[in-house]
Short mmCIF file of C-alpha atoms in Angstrom, two decimals:
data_model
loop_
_atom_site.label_atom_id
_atom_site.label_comp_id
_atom_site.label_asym_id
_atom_site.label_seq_id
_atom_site.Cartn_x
_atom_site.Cartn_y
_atom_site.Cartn_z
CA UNK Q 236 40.00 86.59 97.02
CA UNK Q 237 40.90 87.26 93.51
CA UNK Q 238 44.18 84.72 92.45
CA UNK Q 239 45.63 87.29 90.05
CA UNK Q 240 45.80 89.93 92.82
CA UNK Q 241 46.85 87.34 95.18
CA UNK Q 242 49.90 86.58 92.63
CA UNK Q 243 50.64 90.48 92.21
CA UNK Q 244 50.74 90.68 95.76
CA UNK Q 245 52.95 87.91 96.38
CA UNK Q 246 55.40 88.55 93.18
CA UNK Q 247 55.84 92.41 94.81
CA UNK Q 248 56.62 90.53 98.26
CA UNK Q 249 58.75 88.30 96.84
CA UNK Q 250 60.26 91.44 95.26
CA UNK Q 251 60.60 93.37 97.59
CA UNK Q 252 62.08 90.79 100.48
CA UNK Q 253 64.96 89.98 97.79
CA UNK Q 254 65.78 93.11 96.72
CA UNK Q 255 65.81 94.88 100.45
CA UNK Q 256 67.66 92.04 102.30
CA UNK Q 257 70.44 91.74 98.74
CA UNK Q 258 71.25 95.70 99.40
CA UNK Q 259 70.50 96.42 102.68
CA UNK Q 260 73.84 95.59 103.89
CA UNK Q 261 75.50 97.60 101.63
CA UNK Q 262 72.70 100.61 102.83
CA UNK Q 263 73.69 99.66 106.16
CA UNK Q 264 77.24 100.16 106.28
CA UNK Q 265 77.64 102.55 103.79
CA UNK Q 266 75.36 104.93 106.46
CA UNK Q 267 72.22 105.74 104.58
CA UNK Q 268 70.11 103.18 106.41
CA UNK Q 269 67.02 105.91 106.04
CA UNK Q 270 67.35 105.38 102.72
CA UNK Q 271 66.23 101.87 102.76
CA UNK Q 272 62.67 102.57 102.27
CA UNK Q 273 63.32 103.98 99.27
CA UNK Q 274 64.31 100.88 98.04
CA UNK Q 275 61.10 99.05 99.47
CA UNK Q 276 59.33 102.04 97.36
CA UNK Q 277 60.77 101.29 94.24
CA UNK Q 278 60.77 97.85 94.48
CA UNK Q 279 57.18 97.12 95.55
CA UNK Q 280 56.33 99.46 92.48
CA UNK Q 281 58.29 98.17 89.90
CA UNK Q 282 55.72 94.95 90.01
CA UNK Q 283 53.01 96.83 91.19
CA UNK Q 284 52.16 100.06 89.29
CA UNK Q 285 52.98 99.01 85.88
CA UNK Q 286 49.99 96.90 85.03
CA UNK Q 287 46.96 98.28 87.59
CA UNK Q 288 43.77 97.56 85.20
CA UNK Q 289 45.36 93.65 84.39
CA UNK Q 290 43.52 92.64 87.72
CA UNK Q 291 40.31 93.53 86.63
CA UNK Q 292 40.20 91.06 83.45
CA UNK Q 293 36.42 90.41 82.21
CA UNK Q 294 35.38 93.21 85.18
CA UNK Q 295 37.16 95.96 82.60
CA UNK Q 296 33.93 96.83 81.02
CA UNK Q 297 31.94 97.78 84.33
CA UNK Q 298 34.20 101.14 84.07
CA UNK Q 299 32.61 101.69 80.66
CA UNK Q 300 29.26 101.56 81.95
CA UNK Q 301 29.38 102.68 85.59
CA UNK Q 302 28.91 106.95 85.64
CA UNK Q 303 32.41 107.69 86.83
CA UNK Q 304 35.54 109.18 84.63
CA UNK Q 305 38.22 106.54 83.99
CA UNK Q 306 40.53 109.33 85.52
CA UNK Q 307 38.64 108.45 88.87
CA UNK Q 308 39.24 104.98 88.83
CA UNK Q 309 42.88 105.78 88.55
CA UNK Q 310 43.32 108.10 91.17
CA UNK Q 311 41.49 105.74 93.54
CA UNK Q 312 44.10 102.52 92.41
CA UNK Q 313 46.78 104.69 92.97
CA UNK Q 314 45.39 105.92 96.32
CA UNK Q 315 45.25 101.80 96.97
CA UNK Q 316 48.36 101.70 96.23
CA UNK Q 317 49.55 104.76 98.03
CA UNK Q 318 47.55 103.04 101.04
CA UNK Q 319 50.31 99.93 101.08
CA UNK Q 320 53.33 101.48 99.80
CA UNK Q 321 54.14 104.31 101.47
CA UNK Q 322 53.80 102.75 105.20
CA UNK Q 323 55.89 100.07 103.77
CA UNK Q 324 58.64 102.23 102.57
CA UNK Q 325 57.83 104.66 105.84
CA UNK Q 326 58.73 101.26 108.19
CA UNK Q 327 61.96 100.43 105.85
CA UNK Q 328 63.20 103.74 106.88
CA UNK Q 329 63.00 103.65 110.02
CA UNK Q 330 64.27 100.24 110.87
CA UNK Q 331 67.24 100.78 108.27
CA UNK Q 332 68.28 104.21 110.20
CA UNK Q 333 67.72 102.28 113.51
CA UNK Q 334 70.15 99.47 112.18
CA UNK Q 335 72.81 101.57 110.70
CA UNK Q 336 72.44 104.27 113.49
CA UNK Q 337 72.16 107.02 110.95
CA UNK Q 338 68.95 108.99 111.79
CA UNK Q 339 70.17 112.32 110.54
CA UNK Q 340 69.15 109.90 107.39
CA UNK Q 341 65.73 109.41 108.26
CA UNK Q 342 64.39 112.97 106.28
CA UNK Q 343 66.57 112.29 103.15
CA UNK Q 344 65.22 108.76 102.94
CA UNK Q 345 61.50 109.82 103.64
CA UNK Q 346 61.89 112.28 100.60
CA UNK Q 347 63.45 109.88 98.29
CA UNK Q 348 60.89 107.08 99.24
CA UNK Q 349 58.04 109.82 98.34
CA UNK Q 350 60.11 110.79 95.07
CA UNK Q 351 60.51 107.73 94.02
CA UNK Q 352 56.59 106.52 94.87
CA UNK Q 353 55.20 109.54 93.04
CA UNK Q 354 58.02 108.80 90.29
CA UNK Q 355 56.82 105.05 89.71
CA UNK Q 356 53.48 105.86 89.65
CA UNK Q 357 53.20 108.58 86.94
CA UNK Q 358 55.35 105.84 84.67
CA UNK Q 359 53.22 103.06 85.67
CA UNK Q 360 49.76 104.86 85.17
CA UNK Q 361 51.10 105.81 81.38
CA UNK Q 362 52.27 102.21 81.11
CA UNK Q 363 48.66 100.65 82.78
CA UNK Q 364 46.92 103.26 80.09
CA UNK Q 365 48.73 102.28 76.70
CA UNK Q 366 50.18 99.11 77.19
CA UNK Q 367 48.11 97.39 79.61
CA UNK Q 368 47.32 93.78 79.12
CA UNK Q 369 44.97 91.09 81.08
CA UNK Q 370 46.18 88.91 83.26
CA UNK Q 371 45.18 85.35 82.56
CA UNK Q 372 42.37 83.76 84.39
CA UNK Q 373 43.35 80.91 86.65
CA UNK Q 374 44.13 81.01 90.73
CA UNK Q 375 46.87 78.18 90.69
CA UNK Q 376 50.46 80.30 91.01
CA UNK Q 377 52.96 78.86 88.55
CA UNK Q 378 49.94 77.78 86.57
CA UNK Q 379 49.71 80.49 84.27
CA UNK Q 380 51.77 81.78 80.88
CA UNK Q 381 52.31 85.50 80.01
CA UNK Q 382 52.96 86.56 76.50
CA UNK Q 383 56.01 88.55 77.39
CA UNK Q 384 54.76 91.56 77.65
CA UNK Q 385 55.12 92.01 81.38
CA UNK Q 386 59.00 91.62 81.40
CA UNK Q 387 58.84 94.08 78.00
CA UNK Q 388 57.28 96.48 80.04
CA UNK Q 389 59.11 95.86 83.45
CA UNK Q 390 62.00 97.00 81.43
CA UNK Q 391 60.71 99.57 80.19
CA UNK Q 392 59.28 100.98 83.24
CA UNK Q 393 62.58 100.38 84.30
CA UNK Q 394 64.61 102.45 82.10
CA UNK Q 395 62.63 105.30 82.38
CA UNK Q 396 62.12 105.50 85.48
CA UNK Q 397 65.67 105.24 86.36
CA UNK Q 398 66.56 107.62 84.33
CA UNK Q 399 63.80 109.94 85.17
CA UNK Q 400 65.10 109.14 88.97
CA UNK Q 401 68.90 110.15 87.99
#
């Protein structure tokens, strides 16, 4: 019900649609179709694992109180996000070795989906931990201003996780 999540949620759609549909025909015919969910993968977590306590805004201090370990609260936002990503990027491979008739594709792309979850993820949850930031209140989309900081750390999260992933 939450706006901001509803935003996050649409930006990694948004995301995701663009970036699948610009290089899936060049997946397609260059016979790696399995390998398009890897691209759903990295592309739902580039918007999606870099900033995973912003949702909570003014909520950030029941963590403080509640008797759980922060490190719990991770593990169960990245098992959220484990939830939605990985069936995602599970589907992309399949239809994208269906389309390009390439299923002796299918294993390599499952791995490199995984690899390049698991990747995003451990570079996101260091990015959520020391340079998190809020989101702003507000429900409207387009309605709100960032600082910055989320295209500063998009980069970032970016460039080292590509080159972690070469």
């Amino acid at each position: 019900r939450d706006g901001r999540i509803r935003q996050q949620l649409l930006g990694a759609t948004t995301v995701v649609v663009v970036l699948v549909f610009g290089s899936a025909s060049e997946i397609l015919a260059s016979g790696f179709g399995g390998y398009l969910g890897a691209v759903v993968a990295l592309s739902a977590m580039v918007t999606m694992a870099t900033n995973q306590f912003g949702p909570d805004g003014k909520t950030l201090w029941g963590y403080a109180v509640a008797p759980l370990s922060m490190g719990s609260v991770l593990r169960g936002k990245n098992l959220a996000l484990a939830l939605v990503v990985l069936p995602a990027a599970l589907i992309g491979s399949v239809v994208g070795a269906a389309m390009g008739d390439s299923w002796e594709t299918l294993p390599g792309g499952g791995f490199a989906s995984l690899a390049g979850f698991l990747l995003w993820l451990g570079v996101g949850n260091v990015l959520s931990i020391y340079a998190g930031y809020p989101l702003p209140e507000g429900a409207a989309f387009g309605k709100r201003t960032y600082n910055g900081r989320q295209a500063i750390l998009g980069l970032i999260g970016l460039i080292v996780a590509g080159l972690l992933l070469i």
